[in-house]
Tab-separated table of C-alpha atoms and ligand atoms in Angstrom:
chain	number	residue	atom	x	y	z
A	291	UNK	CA	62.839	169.608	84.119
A	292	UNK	CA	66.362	168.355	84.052
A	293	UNK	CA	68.147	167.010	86.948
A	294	UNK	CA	71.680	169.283	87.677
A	295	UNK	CA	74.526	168.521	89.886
A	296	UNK	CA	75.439	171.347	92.488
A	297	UNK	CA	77.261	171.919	95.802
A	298	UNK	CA	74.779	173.824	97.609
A	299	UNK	CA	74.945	174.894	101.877
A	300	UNK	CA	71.854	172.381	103.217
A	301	UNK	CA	71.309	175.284	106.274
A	302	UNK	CA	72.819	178.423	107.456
A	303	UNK	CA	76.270	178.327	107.990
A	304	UNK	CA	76.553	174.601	107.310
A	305	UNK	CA	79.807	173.319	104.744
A	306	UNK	CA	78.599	173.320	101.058
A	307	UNK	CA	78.185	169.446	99.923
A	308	UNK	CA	77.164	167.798	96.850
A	309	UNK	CA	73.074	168.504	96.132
A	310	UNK	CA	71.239	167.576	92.952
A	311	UNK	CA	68.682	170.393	91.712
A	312	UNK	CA	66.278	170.868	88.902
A	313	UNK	CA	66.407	173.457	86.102
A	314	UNK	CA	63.732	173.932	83.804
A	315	UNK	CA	63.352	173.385	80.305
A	316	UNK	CA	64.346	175.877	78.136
A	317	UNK	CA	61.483	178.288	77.525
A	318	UNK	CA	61.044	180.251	74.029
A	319	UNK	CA	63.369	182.575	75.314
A	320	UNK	CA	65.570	181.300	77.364
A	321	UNK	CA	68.621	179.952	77.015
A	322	UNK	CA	70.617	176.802	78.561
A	323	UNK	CA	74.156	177.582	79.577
A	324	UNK	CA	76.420	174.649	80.321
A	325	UNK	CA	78.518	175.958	83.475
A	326	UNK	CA	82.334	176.150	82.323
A	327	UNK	CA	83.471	178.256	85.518
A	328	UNK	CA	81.833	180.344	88.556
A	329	UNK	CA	83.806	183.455	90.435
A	330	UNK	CA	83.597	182.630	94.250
A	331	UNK	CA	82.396	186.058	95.898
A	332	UNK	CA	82.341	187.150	98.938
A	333	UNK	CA	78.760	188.068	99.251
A	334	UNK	CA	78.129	183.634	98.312
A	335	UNK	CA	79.727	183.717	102.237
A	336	UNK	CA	77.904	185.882	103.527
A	337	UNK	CA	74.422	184.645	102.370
A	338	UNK	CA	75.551	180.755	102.595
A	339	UNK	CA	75.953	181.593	106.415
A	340	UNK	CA	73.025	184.284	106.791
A	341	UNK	CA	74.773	187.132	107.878
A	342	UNK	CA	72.147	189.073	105.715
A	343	UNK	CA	68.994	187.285	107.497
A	344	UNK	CA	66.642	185.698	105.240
A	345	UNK	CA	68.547	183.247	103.756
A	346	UNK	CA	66.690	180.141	102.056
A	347	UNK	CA	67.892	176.889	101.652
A	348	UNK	CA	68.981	174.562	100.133
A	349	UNK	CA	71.030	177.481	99.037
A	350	UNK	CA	73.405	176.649	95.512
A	351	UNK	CA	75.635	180.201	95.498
A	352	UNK	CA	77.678	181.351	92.913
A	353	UNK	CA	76.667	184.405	90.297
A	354	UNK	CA	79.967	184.921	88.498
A	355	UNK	CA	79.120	182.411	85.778
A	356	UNK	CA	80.817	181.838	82.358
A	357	UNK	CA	79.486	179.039	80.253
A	358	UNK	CA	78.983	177.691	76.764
A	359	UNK	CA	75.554	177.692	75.364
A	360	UNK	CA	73.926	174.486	74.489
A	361	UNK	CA	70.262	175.288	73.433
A	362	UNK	CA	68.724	178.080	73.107
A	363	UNK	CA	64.786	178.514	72.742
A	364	UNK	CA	62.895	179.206	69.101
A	365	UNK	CA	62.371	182.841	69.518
A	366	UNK	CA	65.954	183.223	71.459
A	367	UNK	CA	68.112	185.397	68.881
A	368	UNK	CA	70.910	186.928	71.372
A	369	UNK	CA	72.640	184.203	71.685
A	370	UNK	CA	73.452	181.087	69.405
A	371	UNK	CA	74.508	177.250	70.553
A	372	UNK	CA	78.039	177.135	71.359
A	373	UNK	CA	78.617	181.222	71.988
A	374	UNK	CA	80.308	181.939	75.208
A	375	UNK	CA	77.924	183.298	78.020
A	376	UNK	CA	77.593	184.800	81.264
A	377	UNK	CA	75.151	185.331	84.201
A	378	UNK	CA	75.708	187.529	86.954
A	379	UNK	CA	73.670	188.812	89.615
A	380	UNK	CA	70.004	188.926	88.060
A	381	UNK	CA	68.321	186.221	86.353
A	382	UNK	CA	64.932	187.915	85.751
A	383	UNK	CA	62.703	191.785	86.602
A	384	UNK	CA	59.596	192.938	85.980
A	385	UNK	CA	60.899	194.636	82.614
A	386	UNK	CA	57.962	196.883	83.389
A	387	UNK	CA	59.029	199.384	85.987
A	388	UNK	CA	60.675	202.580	85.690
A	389	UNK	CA	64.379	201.268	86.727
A	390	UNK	CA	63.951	198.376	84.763
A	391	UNK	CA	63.117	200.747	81.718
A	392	UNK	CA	66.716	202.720	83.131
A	393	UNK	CA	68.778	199.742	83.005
A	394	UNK	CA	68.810	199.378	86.651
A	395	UNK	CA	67.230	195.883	87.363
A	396	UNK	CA	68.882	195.502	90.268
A	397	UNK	CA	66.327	198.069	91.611
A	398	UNK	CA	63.321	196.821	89.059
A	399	UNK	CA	60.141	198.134	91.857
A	400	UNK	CA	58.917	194.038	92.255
A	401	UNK	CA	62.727	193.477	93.367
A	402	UNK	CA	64.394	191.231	90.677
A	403	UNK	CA	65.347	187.509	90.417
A	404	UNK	CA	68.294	187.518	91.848
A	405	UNK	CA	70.504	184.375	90.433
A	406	UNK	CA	70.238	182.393	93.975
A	407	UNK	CA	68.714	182.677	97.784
A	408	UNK	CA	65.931	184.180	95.799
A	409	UNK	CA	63.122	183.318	93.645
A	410	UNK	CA	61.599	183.760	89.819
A	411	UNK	CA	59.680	186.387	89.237
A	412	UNK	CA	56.632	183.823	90.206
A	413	UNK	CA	57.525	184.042	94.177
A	414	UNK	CA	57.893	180.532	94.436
A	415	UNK	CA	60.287	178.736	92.031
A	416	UNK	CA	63.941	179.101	93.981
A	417	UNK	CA	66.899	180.310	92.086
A	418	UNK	CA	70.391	178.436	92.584
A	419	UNK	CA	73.452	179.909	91.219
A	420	UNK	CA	76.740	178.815	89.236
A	421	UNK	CA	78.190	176.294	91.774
A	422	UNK	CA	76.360	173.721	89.533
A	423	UNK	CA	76.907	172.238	85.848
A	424	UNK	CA	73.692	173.957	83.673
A	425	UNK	CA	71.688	177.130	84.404
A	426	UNK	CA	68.566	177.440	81.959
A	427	UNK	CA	67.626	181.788	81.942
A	428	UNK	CA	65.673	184.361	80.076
A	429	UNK	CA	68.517	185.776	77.170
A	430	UNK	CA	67.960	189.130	78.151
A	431	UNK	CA	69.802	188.308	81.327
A	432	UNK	CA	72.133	186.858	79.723
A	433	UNK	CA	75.628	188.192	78.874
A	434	UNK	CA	77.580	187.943	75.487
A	435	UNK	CA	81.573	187.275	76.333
A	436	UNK	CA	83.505	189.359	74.172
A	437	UNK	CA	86.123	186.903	71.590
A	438	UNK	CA	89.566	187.346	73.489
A	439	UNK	CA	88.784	187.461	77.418
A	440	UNK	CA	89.744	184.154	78.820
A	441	UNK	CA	86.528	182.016	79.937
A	442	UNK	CA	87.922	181.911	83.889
A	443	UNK	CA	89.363	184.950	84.187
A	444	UNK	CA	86.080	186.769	83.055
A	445	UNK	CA	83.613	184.964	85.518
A	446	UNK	CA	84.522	187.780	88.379
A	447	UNK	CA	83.706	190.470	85.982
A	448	UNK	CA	79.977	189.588	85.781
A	449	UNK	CA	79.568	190.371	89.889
A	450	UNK	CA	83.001	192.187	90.301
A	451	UNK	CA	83.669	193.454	87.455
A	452	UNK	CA	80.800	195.254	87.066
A	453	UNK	CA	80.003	196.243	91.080
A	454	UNK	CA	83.160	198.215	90.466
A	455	UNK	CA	82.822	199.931	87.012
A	456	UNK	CA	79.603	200.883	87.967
A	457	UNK	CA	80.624	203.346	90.456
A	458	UNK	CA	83.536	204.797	88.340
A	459	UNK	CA	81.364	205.537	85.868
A	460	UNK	CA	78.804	206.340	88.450
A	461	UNK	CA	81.289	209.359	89.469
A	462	UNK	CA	83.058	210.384	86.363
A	463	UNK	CA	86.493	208.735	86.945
A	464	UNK	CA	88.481	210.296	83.990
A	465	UNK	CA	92.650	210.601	83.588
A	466	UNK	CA	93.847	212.227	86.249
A	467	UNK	CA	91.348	211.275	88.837
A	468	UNK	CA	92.920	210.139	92.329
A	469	UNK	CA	91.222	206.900	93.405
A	470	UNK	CA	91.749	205.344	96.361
A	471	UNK	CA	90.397	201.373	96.256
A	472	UNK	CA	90.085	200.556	100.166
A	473	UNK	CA	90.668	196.297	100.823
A	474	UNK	CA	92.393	194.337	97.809
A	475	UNK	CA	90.168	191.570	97.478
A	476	UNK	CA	88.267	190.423	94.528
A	477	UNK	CA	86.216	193.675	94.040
A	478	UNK	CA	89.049	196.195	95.202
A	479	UNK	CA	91.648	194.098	92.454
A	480	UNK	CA	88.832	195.064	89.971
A	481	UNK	CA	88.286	198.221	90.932
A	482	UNK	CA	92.442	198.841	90.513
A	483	UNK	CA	92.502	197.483	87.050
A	484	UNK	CA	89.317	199.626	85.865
A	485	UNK	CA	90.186	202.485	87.658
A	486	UNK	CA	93.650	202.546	86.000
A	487	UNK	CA	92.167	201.686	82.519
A	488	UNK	CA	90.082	204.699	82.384
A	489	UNK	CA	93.383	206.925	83.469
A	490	UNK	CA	92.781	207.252	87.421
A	491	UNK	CA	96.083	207.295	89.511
A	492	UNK	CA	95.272	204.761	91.984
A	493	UNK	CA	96.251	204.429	95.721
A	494	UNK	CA	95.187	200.884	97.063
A	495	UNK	CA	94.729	200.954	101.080
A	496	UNK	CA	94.964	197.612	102.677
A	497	UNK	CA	95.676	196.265	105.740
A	498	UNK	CA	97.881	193.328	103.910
A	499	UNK	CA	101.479	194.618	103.989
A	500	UNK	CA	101.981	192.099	101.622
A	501	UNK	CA	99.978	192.882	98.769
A	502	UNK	CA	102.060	195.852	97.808
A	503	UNK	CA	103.762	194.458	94.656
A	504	UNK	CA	100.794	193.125	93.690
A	505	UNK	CA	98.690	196.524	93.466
A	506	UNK	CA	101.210	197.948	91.548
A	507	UNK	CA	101.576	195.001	89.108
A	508	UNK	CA	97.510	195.840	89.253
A	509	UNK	CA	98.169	199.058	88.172
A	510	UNK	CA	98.450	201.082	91.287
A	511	UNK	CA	100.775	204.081	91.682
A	512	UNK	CA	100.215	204.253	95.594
A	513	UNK	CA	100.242	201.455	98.247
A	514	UNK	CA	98.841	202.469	102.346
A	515	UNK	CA	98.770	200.189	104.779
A	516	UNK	CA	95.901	200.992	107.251
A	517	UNK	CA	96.725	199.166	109.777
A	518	UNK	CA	99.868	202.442	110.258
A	519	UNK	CA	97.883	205.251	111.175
A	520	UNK	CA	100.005	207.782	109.573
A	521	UNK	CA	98.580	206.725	105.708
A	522	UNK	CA	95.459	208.765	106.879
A	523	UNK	CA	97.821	211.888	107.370
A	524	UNK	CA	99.444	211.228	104.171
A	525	UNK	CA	96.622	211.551	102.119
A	526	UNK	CA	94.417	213.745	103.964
A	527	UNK	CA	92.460	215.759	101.605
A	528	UNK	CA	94.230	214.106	98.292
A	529	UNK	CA	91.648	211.918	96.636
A	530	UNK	CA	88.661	212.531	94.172
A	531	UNK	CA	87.048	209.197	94.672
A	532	UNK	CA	87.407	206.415	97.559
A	533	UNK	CA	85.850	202.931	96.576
A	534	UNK	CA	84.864	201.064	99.596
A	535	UNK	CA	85.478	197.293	99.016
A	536	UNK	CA	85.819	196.181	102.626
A	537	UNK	CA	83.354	193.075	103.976
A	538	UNK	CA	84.017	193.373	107.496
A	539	UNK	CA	83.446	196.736	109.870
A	540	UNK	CA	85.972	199.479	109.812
A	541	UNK	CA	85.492	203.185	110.663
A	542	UNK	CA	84.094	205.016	107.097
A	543	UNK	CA	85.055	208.506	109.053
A	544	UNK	CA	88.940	207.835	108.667
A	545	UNK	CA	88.495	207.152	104.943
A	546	UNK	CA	86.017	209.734	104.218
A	547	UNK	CA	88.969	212.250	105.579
A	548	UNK	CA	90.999	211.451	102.505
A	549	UNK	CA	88.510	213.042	100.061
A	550	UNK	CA	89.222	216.335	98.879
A	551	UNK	CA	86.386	219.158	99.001
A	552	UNK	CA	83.475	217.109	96.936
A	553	UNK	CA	85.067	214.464	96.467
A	554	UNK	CA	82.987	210.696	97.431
A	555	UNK	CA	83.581	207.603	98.803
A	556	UNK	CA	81.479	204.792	97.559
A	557	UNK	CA	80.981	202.268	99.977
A	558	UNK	CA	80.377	198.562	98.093
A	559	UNK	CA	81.786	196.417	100.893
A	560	UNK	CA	78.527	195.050	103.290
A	561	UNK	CA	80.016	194.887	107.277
A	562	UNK	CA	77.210	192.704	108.788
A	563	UNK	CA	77.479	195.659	111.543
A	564	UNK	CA	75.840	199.547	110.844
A	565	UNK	CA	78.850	201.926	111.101
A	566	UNK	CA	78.541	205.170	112.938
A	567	UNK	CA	79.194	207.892	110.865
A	568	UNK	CA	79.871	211.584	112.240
A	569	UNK	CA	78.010	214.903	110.449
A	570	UNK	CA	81.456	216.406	110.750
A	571	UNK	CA	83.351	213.959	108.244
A	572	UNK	CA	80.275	214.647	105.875
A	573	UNK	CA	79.821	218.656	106.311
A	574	UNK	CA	83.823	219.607	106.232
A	575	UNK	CA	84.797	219.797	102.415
A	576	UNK	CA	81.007	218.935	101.251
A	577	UNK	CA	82.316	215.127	101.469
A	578	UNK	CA	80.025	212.905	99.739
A	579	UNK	CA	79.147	208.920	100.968
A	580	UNK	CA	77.620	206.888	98.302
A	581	UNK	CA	77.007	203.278	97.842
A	582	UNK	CA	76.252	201.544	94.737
A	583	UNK	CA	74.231	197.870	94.232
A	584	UNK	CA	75.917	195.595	90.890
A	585	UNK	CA	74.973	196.934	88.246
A	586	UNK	CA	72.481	197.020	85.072
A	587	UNK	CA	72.115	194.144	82.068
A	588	UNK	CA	72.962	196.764	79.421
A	589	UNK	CA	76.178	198.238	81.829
A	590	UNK	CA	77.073	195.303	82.356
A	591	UNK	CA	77.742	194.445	78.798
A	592	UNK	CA	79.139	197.939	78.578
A	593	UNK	CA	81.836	196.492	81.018
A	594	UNK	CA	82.841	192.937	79.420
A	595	UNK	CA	82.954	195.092	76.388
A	596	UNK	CA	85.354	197.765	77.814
A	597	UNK	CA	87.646	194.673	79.318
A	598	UNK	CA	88.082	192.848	76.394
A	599	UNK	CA	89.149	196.433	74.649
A	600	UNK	CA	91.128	197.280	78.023
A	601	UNK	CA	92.451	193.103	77.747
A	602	UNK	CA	91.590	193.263	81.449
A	603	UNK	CA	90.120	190.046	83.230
A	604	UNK	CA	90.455	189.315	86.533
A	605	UNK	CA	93.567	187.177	88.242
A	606	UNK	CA	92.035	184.025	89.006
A	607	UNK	CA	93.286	180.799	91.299
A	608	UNK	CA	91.183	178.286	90.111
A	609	UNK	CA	89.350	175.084	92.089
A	610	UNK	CA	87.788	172.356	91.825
A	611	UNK	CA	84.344	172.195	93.395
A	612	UNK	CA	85.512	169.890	96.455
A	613	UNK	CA	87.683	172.599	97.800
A	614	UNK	CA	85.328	175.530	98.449
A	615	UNK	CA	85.008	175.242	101.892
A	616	UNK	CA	88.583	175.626	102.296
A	617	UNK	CA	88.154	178.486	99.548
A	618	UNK	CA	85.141	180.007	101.961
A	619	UNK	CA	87.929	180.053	104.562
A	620	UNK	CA	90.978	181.570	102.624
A	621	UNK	CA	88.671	184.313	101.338
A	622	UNK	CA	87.922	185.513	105.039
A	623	UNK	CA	91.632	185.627	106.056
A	624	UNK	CA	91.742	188.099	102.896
A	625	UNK	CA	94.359	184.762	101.319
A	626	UNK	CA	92.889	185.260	97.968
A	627	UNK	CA	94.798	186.211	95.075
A	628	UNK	CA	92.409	187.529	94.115
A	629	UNK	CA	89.276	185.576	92.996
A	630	UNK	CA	88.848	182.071	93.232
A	631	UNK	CA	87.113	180.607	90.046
A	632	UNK	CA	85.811	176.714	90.721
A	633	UNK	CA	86.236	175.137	87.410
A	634	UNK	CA	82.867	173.254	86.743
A	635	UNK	CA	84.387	170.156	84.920
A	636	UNK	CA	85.130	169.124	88.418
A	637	UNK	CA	81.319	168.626	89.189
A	638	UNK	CA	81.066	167.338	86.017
A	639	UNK	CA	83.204	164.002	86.494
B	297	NAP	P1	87.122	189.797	99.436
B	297	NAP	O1	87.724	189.192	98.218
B	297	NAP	O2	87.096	189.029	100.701
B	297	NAP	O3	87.845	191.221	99.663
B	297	NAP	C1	87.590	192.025	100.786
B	297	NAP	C2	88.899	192.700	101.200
B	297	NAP	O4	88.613	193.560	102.301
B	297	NAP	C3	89.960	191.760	101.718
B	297	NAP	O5	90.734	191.182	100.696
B	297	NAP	C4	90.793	192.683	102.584
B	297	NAP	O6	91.693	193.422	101.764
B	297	NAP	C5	89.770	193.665	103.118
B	297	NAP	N1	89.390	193.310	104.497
B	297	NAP	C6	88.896	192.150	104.939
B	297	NAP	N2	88.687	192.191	106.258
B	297	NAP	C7	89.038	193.432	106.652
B	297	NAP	C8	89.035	194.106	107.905
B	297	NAP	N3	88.629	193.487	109.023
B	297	NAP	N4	89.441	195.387	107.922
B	297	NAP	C9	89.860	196.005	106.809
B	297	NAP	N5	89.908	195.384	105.610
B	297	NAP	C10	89.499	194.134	105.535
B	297	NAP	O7	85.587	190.160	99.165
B	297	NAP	P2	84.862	190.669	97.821
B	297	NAP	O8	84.270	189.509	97.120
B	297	NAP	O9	85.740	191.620	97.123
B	297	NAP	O10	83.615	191.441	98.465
B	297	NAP	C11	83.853	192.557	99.333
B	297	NAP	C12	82.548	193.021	99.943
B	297	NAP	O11	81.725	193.570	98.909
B	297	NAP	C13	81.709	191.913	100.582
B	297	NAP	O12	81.102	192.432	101.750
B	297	NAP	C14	80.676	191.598	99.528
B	297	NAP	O13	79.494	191.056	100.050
B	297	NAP	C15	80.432	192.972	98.967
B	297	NAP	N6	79.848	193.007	97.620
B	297	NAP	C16	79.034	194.050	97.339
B	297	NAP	C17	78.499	194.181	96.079
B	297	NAP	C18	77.645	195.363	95.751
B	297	NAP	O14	76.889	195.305	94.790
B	297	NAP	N7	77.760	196.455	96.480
B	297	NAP	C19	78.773	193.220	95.111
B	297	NAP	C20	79.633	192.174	95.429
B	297	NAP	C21	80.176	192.077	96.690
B	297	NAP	P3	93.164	193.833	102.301
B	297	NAP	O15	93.869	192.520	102.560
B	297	NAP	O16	93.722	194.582	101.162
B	297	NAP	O17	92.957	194.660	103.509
B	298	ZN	ZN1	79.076	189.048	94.078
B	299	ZN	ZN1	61.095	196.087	87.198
């Protein structure tokens, strides 16, 4: 066991503080990453304040992690000492199961390790996440970063990054496709650059006048503000695919008009509220609502592998450890451009 430092949330809803906690020794297969940066996302809020019930604590968040690795166990061959590594969502499945033979852990039939407010595949060793300075984990969960993609700005795609390719792929987006990304936050900013990389025409619906330049600097052709009613006229009918980002409640009827016969809407975003949603907006035009959880090990790599071909990482504003509270607070007045990224060497001293 090795002692680590982390900021970690002592109860629910409490302000993150400085917490020491133990990782284990590198097993034969593991591999010990030494914590170079960790992608702040949303869903770190909404478990470090228990808006999912169930939370445990002391709870360290953070599963956008990009690291260096500094040992690596004798029958480890993935991943050598001093590669570049990452660790999203998952730290460990069964490996047994029939999703985890898919490449769908994150629906592995004992319900996976997640990488914090969870535990190992044992049921009793807690996980903590990337708001600390090592993480010690199996290789198979662990991520090559492709040479090229800059060490920050490729910590969101390992929760981000790869919530939102999933679903594109998920639904076929191919040149031409009309995507509309709802909320530009961390996910919906990745969801615009993907989306555009695999030849979507994008329309970005927010209700931050503001952010307008930005989505087309993003790679957006189309900018709505929802807040103005008359966006959902405008594009009635017009798009293939709607991806969902939003965290907090907001009618999925309205969007789920602006599909065109078949088209989906993906819903990603988690409202701590259920939302009603009428047979009519379903049943006219054969509308389809989806959702869509991460993503797979192997898609995953799929995805760092398509950004670093696409040069696509994620814009970053980068922090030091003792500001994340204030981060936890910019982040739910959507003032995020658009991931925070809290640069370990901070924790480090
Ligand atoms: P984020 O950076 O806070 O972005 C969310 C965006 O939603 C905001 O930037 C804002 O965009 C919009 N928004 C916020 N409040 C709104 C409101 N009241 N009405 C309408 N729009 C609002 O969060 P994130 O990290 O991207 O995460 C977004 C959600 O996805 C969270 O609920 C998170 O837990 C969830 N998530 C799901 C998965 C999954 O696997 N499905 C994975 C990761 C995260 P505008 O300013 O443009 O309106
Ligand atoms: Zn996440
Ligand atoms: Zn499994």
């Amino acid at each position: 066991m090795a002692k680590v430092h982390a900021w970690g949330a002592a109860g629910a809803g409490k302000p993150l503080a400085p917490i020491t906690i133990d990782r284990r020794e590198p097993g034969a297969r593991d591999v010990a990453i030494e914590i170079l940066f960790c992608g702040v996302c949303h869903s770190d809020i909404h478990q470090a304040r228990d808006e999912w019930s169930g939370a445990t604590f002391p709870m360290v968040p953070g599963h956008e992690i990009v690291g260096r690795v500094v040992r690596v166990g004798a029958a480890a061959s993935k991943l050598r000492v001093g590669d570049l590594a990452g660790v999203g969502c998952m730290v460990d499945s069964c490996r047994a199961c029939a999703p985890c033979g898919d490449g769908l852990e994150q629906f592995c039939a004992a319900g996976p390790a997640f990488t914090y407010n969870s535990t190992e595949m044992d049921r009793r060793t807690p996980t903590f996440g990337g708001y600390s300075t090592q993480i010690v984990v199996d290789e198979r969960y662990a991520l090559r970063i492709p040479d090229g993609l800059d060490p920050a700005g490729a910590a969101p795609l390992l929760c981000a990054g790869i919530t939102t390719y999933a679903p594109l792929r998920e639904w076929g987006c191919k040149p031409g496709d009309r995507v509309g990304v709802v909320g530009l936050g961390g996910l919906g900013h990745m969801a615009v650059k993907l989306a555009a990389s695999m030849g979507a025409a994008v329309t970005v619906l927010s209700t931050s006048g503001g952010k307008e330049a930005d989505a087309a600097r993003l790679g957006a052709t189309d900018f709505a503000v929802t807040r103005d009613g008359s966006a959902f006229t405008r594009l009635a009918g017009k798009l293939d695919l709607v991806i969902d980002t939003v965290s907090a409640a907001h009618d999925y009827n309205a969007y789920l008009g602006l599909l065109r016969p078949r088209g989906t809407m993906v819903v990603l975003g988690v409202p701590t509220q259920p939302t009603p949603v009428h047979a009519f907006s379903l049943i006219g035009g054969n509308r389809r609502l989806a959702g869509s959880l991460i993503g797979g090990i192997a898609q995953t790599q799929e995805m760092l592998d398509h950004c670093a071909a696409h040069g696509i990482v994620s814009d970053v504003e980068i922090i030091p450890i003792q500001q994340i509270n204030e981060a936890y607070e910019r982040v739910l007045q959507s003032d995020v451009r658009y991931r925070f990224v809290i640069d370990l060497a901070s924790l480090r001293g």
